[in-house]
Coordinates of C-alpha atoms in Angstrom, one line a residue:
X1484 CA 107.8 58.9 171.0
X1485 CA 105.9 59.5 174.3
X1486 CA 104.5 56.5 175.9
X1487 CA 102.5 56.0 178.7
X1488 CA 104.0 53.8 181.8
X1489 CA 102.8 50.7 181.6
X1490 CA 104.5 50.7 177.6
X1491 CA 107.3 49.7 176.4
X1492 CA 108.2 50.5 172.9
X1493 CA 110.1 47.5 171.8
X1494 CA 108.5 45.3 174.6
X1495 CA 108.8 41.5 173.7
X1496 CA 105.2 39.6 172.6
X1497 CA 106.1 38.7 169.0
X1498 CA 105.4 35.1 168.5
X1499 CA 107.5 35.1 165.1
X1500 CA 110.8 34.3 166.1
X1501 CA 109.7 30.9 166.7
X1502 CA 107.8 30.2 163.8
X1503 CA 109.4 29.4 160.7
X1504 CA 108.8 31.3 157.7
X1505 CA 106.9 29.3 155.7
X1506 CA 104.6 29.1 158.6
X1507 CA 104.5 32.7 159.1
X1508 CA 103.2 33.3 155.0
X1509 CA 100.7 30.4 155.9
X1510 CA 99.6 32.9 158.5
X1511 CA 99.6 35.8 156.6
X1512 CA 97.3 34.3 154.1
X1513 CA 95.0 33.2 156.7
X1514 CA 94.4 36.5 158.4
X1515 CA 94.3 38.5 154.7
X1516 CA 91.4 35.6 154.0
X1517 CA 89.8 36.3 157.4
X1518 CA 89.5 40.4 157.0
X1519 CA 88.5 40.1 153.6
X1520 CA 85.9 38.0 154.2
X1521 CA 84.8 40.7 157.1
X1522 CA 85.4 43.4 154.5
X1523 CA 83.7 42.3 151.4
X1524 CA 80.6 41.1 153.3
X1525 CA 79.0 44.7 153.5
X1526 CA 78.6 45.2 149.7
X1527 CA 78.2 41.7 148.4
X1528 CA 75.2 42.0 150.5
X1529 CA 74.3 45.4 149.0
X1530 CA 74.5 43.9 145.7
X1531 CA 71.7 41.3 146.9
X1532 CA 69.1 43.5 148.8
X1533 CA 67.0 43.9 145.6
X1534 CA 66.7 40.1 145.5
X1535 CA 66.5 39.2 149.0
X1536 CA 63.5 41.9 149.2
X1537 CA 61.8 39.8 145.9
X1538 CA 62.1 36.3 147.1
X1539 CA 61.2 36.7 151.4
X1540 CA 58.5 39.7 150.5
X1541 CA 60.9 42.7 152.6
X1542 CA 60.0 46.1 152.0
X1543 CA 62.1 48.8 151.3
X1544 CA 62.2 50.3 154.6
X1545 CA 63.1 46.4 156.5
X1546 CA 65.3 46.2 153.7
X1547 CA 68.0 48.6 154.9
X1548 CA 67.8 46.4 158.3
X1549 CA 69.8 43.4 156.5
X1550 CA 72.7 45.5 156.5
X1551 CA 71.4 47.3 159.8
X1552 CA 71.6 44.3 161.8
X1553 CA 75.1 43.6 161.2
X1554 CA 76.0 46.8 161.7
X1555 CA 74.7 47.1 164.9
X1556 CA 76.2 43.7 166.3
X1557 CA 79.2 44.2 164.9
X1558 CA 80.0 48.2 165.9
X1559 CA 78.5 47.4 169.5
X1560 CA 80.6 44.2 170.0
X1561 CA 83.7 45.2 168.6
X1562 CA 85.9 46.5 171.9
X1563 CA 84.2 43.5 173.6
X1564 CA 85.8 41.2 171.1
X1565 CA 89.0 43.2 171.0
X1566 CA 89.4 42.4 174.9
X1567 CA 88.5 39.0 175.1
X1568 CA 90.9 37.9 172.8
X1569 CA 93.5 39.7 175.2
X1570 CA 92.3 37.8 178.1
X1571 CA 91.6 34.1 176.6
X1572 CA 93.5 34.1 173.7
X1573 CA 93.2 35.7 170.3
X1574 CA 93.7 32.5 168.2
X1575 CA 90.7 31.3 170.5
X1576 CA 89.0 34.1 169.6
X1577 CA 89.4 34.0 165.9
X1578 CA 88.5 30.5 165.7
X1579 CA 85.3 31.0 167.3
X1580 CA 84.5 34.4 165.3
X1581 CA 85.0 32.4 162.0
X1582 CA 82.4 29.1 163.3
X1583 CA 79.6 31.8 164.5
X1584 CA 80.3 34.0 161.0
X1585 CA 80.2 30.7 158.9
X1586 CA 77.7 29.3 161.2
X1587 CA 75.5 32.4 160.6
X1588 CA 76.0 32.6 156.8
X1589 CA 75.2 29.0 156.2
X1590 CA 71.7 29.8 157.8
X1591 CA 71.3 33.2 156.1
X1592 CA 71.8 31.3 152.6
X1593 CA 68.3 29.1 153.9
X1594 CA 66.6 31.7 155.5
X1595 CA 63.5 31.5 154.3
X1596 CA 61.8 34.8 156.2
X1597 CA 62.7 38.5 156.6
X1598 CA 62.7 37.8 160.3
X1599 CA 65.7 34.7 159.9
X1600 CA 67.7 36.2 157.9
X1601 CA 67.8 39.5 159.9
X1602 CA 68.8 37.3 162.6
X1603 CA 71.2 35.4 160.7
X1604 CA 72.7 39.0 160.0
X1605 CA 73.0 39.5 163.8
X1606 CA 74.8 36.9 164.1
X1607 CA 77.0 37.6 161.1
X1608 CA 78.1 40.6 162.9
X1609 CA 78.8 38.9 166.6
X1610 CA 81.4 36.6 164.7
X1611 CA 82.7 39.7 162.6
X1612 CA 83.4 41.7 166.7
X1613 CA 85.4 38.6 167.3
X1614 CA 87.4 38.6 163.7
X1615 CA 88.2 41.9 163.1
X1616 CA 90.1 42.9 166.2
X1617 CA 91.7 39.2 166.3
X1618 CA 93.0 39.6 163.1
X1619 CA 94.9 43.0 163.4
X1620 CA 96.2 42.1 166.7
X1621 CA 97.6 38.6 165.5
X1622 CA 98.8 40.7 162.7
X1623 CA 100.8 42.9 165.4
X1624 CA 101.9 39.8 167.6
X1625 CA 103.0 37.7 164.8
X1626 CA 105.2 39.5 162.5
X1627 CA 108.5 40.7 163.7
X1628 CA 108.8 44.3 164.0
X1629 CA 110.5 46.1 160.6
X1630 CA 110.2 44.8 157.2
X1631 CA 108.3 41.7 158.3
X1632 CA 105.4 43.4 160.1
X1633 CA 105.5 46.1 157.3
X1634 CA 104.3 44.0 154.6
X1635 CA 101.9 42.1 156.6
X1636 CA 100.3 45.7 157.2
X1637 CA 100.8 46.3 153.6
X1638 CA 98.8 43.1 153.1
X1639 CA 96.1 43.9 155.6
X1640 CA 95.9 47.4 154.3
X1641 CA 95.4 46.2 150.6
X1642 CA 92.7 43.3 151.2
X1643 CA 90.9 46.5 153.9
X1644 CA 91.1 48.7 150.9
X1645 CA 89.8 46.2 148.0
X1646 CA 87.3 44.4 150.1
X1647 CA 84.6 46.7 149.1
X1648 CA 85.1 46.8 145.7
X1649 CA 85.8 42.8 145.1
X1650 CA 82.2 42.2 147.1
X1651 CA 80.5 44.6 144.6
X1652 CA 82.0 42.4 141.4
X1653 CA 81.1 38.9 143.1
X1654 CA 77.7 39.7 144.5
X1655 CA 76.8 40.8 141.4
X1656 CA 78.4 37.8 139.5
X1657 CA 76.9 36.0 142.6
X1658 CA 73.1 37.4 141.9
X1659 CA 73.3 37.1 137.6
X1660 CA 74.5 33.3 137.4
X1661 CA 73.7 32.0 140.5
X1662 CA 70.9 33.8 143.4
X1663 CA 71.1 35.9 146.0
X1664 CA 71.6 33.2 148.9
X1665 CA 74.9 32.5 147.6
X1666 CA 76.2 35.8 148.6
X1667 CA 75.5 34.2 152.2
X1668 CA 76.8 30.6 151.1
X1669 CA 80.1 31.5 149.8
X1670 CA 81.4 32.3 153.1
X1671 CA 80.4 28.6 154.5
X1672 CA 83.6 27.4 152.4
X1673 CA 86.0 29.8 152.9
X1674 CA 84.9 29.9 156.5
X1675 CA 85.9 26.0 157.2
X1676 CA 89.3 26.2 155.0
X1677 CA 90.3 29.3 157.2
X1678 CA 89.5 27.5 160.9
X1679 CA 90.9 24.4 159.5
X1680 CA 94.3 26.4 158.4
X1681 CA 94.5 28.5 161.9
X1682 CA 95.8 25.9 164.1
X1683 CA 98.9 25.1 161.0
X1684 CA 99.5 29.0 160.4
X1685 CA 98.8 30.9 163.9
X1686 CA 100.6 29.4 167.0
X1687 CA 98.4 29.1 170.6
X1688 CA 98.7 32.3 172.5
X1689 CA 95.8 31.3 174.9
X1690 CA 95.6 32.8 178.5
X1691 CA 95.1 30.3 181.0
X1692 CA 92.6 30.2 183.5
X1693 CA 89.3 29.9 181.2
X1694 CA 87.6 31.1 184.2
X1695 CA 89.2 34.6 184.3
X1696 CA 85.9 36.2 183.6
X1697 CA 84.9 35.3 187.2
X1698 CA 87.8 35.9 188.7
X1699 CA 87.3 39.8 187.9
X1700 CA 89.1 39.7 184.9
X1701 CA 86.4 40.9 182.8
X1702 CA 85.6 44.4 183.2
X1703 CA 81.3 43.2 183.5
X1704 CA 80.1 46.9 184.0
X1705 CA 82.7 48.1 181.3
X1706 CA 81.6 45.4 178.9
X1707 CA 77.8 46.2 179.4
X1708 CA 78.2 50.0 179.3
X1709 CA 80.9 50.2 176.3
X1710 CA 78.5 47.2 174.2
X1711 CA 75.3 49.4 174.5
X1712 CA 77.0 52.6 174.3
X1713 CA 78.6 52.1 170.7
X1714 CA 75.1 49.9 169.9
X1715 CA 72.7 52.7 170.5
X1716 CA 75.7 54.9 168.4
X1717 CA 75.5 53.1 165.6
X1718 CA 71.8 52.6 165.5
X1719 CA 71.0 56.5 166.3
X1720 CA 73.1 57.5 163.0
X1721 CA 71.4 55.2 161.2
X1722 CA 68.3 56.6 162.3
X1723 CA 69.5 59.5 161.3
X1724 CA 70.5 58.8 158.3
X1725 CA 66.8 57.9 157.1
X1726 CA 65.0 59.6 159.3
X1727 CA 67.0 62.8 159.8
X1728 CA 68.7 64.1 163.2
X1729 CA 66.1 66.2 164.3
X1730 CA 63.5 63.0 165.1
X1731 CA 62.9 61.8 168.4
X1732 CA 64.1 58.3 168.3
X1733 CA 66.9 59.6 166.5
X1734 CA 67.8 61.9 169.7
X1735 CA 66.9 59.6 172.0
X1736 CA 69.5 57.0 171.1
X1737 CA 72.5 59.7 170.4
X1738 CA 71.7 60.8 174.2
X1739 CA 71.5 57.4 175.7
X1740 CA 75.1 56.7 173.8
X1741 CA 76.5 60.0 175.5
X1742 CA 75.1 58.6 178.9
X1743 CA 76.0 55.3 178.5
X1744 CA 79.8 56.2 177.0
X1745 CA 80.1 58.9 180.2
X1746 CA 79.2 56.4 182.5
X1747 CA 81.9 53.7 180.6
X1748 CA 84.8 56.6 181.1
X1749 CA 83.8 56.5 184.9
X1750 CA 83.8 53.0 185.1
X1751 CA 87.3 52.4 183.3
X1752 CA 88.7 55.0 185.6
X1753 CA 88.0 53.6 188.7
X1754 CA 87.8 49.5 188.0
X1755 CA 91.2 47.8 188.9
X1756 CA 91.5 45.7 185.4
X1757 CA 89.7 48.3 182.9
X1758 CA 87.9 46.5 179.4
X1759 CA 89.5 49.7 178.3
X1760 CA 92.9 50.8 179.6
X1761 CA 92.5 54.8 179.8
X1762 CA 96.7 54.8 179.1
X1763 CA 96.1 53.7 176.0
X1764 CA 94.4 57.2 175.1
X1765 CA 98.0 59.1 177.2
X1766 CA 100.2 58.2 174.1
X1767 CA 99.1 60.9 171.7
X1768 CA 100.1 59.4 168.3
X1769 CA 98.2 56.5 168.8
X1770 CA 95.2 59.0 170.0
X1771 CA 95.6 60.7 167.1
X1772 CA 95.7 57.9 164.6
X1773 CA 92.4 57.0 165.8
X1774 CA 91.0 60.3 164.9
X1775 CA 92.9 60.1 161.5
X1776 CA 91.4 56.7 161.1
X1777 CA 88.0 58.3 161.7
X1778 CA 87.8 60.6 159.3
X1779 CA 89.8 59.0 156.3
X1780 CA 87.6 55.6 156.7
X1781 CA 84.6 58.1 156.5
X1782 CA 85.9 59.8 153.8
X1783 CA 86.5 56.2 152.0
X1784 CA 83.0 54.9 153.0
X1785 CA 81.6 58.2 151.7
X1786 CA 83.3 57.8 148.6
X1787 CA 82.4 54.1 148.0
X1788 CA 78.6 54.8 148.8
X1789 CA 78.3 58.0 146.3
X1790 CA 80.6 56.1 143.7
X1791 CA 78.1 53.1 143.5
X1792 CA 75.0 55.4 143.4
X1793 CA 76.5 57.6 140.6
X1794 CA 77.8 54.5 138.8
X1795 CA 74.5 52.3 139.0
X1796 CA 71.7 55.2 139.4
X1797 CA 73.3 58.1 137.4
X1798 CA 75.9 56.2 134.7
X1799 CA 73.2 53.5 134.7
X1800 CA 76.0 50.8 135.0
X1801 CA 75.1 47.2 135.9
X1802 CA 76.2 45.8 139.0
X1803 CA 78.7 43.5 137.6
X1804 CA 79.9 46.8 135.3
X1805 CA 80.5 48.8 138.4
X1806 CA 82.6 46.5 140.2
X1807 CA 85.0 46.4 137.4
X1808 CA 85.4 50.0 137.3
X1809 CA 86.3 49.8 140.9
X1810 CA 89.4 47.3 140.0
X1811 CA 91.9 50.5 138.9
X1812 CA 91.0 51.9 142.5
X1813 CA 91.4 48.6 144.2
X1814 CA 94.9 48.5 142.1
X1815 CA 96.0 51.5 143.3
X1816 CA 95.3 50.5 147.5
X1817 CA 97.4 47.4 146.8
X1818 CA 100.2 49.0 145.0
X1819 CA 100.3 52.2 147.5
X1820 CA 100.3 49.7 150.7
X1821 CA 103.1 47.9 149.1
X1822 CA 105.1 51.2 148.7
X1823 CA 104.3 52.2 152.1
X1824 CA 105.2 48.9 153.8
X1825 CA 108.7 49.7 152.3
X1826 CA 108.7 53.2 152.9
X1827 CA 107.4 53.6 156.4
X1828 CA 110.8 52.5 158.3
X1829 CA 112.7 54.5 155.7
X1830 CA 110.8 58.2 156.3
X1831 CA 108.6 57.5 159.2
X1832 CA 104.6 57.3 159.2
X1833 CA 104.1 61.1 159.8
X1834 CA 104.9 62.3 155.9
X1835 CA 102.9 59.5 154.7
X1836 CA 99.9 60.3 157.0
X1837 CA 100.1 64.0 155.5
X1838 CA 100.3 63.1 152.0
X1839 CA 97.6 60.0 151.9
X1840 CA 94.6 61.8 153.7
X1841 CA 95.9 64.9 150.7
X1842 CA 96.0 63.1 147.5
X1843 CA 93.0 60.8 148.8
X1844 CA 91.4 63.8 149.0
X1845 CA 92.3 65.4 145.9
X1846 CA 90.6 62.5 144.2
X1847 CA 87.5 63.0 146.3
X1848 CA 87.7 66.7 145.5
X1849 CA 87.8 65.7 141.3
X1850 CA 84.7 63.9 141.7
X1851 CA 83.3 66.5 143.2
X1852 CA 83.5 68.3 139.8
X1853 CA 81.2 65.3 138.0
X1854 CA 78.6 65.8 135.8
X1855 CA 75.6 63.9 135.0
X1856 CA 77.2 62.9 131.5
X1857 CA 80.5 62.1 132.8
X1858 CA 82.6 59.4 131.1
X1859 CA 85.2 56.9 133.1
X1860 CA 88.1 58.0 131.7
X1861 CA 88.0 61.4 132.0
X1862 CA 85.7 61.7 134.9
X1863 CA 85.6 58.7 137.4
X1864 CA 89.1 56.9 136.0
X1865 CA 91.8 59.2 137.6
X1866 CA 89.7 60.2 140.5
X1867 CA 89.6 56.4 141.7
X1868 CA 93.2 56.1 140.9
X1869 CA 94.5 58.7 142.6
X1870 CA 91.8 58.2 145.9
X1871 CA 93.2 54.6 145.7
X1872 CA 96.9 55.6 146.4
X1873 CA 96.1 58.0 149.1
X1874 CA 93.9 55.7 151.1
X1875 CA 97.0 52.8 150.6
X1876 CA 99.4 55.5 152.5
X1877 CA 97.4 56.5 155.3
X1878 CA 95.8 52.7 156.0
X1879 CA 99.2 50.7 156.5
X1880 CA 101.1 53.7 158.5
X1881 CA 97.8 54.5 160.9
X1882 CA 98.2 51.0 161.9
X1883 CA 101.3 51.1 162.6
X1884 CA 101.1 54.5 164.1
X1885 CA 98.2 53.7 166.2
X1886 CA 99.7 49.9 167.6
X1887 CA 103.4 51.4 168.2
X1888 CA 104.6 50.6 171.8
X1889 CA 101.4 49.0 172.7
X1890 CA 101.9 46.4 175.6
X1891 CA 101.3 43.2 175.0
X1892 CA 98.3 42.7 177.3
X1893 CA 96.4 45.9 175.5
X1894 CA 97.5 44.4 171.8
X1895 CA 93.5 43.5 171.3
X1896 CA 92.0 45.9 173.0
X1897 CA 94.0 48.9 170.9
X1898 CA 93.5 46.8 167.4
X1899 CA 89.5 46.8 168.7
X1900 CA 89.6 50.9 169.1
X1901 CA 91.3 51.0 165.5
X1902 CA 88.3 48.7 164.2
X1903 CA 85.9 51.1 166.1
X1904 CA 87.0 54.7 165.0
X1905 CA 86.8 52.9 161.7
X1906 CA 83.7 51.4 162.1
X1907 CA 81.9 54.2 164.0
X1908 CA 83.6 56.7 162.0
X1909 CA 82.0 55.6 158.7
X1910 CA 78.7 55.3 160.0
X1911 CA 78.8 59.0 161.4
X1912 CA 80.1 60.4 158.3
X1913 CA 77.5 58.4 155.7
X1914 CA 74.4 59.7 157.8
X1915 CA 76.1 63.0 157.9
X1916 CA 77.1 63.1 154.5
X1917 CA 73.6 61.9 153.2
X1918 CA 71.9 64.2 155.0
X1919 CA 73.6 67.4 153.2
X1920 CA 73.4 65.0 149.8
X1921 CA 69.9 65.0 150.7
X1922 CA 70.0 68.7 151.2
X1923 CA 71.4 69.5 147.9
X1924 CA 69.6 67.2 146.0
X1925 CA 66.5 69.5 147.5
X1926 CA 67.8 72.7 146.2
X1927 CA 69.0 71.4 142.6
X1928 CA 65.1 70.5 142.1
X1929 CA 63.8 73.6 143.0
X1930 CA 66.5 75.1 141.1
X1931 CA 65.8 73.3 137.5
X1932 CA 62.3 73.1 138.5
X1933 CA 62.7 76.9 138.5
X1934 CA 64.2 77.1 135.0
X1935 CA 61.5 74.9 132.9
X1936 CA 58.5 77.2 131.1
X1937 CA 55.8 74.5 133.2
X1938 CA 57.5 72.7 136.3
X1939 CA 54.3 70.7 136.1
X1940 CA 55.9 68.5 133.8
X1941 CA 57.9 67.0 136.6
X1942 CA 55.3 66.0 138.7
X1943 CA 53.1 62.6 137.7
X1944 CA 50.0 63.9 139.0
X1945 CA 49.4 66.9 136.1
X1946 CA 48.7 66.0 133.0
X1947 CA 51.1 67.3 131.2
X1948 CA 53.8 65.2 133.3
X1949 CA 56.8 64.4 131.2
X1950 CA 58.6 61.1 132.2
X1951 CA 61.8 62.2 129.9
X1952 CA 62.1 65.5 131.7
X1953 CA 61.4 64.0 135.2
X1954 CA 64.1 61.4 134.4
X1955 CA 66.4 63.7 133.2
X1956 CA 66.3 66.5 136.3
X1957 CA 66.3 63.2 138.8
X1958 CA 69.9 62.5 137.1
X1959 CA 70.9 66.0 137.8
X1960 CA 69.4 66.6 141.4
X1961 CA 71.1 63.1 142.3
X1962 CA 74.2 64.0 140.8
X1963 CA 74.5 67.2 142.8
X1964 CA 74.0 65.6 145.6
X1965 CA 76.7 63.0 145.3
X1966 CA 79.1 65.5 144.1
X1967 CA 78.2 67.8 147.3
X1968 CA 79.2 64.4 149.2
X1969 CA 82.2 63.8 147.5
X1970 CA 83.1 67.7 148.6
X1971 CA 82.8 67.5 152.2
X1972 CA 84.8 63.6 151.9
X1973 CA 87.5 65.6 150.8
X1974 CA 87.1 68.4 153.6
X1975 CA 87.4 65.2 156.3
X1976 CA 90.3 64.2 154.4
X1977 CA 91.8 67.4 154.8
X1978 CA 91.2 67.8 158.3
X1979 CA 92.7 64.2 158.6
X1980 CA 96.0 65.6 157.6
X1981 CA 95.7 68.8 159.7
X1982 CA 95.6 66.6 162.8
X1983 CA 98.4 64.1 161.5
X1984 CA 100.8 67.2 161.1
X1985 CA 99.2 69.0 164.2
X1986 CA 99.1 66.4 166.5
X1987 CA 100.9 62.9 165.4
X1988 CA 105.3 63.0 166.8
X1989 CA 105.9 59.3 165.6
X1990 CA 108.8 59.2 163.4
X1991 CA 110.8 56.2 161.8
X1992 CA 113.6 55.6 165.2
X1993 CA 110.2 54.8 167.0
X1994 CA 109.6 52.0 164.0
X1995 CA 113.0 50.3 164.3
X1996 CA 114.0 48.1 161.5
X1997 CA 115.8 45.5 163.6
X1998 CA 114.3 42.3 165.4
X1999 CA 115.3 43.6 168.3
X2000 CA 111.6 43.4 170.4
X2001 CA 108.2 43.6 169.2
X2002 CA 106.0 46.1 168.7
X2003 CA 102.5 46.4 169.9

């Protein structure tokens, strides 16, 4: 494997070897409880958004800004947080990501305005930049390289994969029996257990010198340019995706990112400690897992958001109904991850990269053939299943791929990239992929409008305006338009495993099996 200078496959940084197993499974549970507690918060909100809306009078359109808000925060933060944990310690970091998350959801649950618990949202997101990165790079820097670090991927991989579905089954478990603020309130207790735990399971890898930040440590320009860059990203697609690409803010935002992430490049190039080390873009399998992990977590978050809206809007499931029929697909993630963890030092990650973006996309590419009237078994049921196993391949062997020969110093700031193609990836792909849903939803209208004796019928202002008609062409025009999303899901999915055959050299002698050094 080709690795820049400055890294050394194999170099030392793994914290394992002194810390006794038990310890180490202590620490394991404590970093799966911390990403799935990131993880699960976007759709346990989702579940709540009707609710929220009823009891602090939020219309629809500052509705979508509860999960906005986070967004923003969090996808603009995220490299931030990735290199501050490099440079003061990532067990520092974590700690403090979990008290501002818990912090924020504790005030979230008593908001009692739109305008406090978008704020409390915010800051939901600040502590999530500070998590997410902390978590995969302790992940890296505390398992021993080979079977050890495997399963901890496995593990990370399985609780990434299910987090989505388990928030959908307890927000709406969450809403029914008890109300919408304890979809905020049940991370306050989960939150204190988990900083409590973290100074048993995770040993001290602080930097010393808490003033490196003005000592020049801190790449300042990089920090503020990266931040805003990625912030006015993320917001411009979601602009997008409600207000199309073509509308002025919309563009606005989307060139101020290109400015802003031109001007970050610049910077990095010339500063003499960068926020983000340009060698870490020289070693092209890790430059390729990130554009892997682009387009399969947009493919995944495609999937998820047309799955729901089929399930609850179409299949007129209840909330609680359709996070159950996510469990077979959450079973398959956590059984796939596991087989992978095993597999990857056996075959390597590039066969599994090539396989998990195909069958994940075979799945997608089934759905794609739903109908309105679709059962689970035969239509959703092996779809999910087999989506399920291909995302579990390609999740624990892009991580490893993408954190292979990583030096020690850059472990945060390459487990921060990960979380940002991720992140950044999704968004991109669900305004992209609701826009051409939108699109097709358009021309499936016109086309059963087309077929009816009287399209008046559809329309509520003529009098003879037919609610059971209208209902029943609304199921059809929104099922075409998920199943058009499903379809280009499974084109990203594809192209994922053009690029992991194309581009990605890694095989299993750059994954050694033996303790002999850690990989980062």
């Amino acid at each position: 494997m080709t690795t820049a200078p400055s890294e050394v496959a194999g170099s030392t940084g793994s914290q394992s070897a002194d810390a006794p197993h038990a310890r180490r499974g202590l620490a394991l549970a404590l970093l799966a409880g911390a990403q799935l507690m990131i993880v699960l918060d976007a759709t346990i909100v989702n579940i709540a958004l009707p609710d929220m809306g009823k009891a602090l009078d939020i219309g629809d359109t500052s509705l979508s800004w509860v999960m906005n808000a986070y967004m923003l925060t969090f996808g603009g933060l995220l490299l931030l947080g990735g290199r501050l944990g490099d440079l003061f310690g990532r067990r520092r970091l974590l700690a403090l990501g979990l008290i501002v998350f818990t912090v924020a959801s504790l005030l979230g649950g008593f908001a009692t305005s739109e305008a406090l618990l978008l704020a409390a949202r915010a800051l939901q997101g600040v502590g999530g930049a500070m998590v997410a990165p902390a978590v995969l790079s302790l992940v890296t820097t505390t398992f021993e390289e080979g079977p050890e670090r495997n399963k901890a991927f496995g593990v990370y991989a399985a609780v990434s994969g299910m987090g989505s579905a388990v928030g959908l089954l307890m927000g709406g478990l969450l809403v029914e029996y008890l109300s919408w603020r304890w979809v905020m309130f049940v991370n306050v207790p989960i939150g204190i257990a988990l900083v409590a735990a973290l100074p048993l399971a995770i040993p001290d890898d602080a930097k010393t010198g808490e003033k490196a930040i003005w000592r020049g440590r801190l790449d300042i320009p990089g920090a503020l340019t990266s931040t805003l860059g990625v912030t006015a990203l993320v917001y411009g697609v979601i602009r997008a995706a409600d207000k199309g690409w073509g509308e002025g803010l919309t563009i606005a935002s989307l060139v101020v990112s290109a400015a802003l992430t031109a001007a970050f490049i610049v910077i990095e190039l010339k500063v003499e400690r960068p926020l983000m080390p340009m060698r870490l873009f020289r070693n092209r399998n890790r430059s390729g897992s990130y554009v892997v992990m682009a387009l399969a977590a947009g493919g995944m978050m495609g999937a998820f958001f047309f799955l729901t809206l089929f399930m609850q809007e179409v299949a007129d499931y209840s909330p609680i109904k359709a996070g159950l029929a996510y469990l077979p697909l959450c079973a398959g993630v956590m059984i796939s991850a596991q087989f992978t963890s095993v597999m990857l030092p056996k075959i390597g990650p590039r066969v599994l990269l090539t396989a998990g973006p195909i069958l994940a996309g075979a799945g997608l590419f089934y759905l794609s053939l739903l109908k309105y009237d679709s059962n689970y078994v035969v239509g959703l049921l092996p779809a999910m299943v087999v989506f399920g196993l291909g995302m579990g391949l390609i999740f624990v062997a892009i991580m490893a791929t993408a954190v292979a020969g990583i030096a020690p110093e850059d472990a945060g700031i390459g487990s921060a990239m990960l979380n940002v193609t991720q992140q950044v990836g999704g968004a991109v792909a669900i305004a992209v992929l609701t826009t051409i849903s939108k699109s097709a939803g358009t021309d499936e209208f016109k086309k059963q409008a087309g077929k009816l004796a009287d399209p008046s019928v559809l329309f509520k202002g003529s009098p003879k305006f037919d609610q059971s008609a209208l209902d029943h062409v609304n199921k059809l025009v929104m099922t075409a338009g998920q199943t058009t999303g499903f379809l280009v899901g499974a084109g990203m999915l594809g192209a994922a495993a053009i690029i992991a055959v194309a581009v990605l050299r890694v095989s299993k002698s750059d994954l050694p099996t033996d303790a002999s050094g850690a990989l980062h």
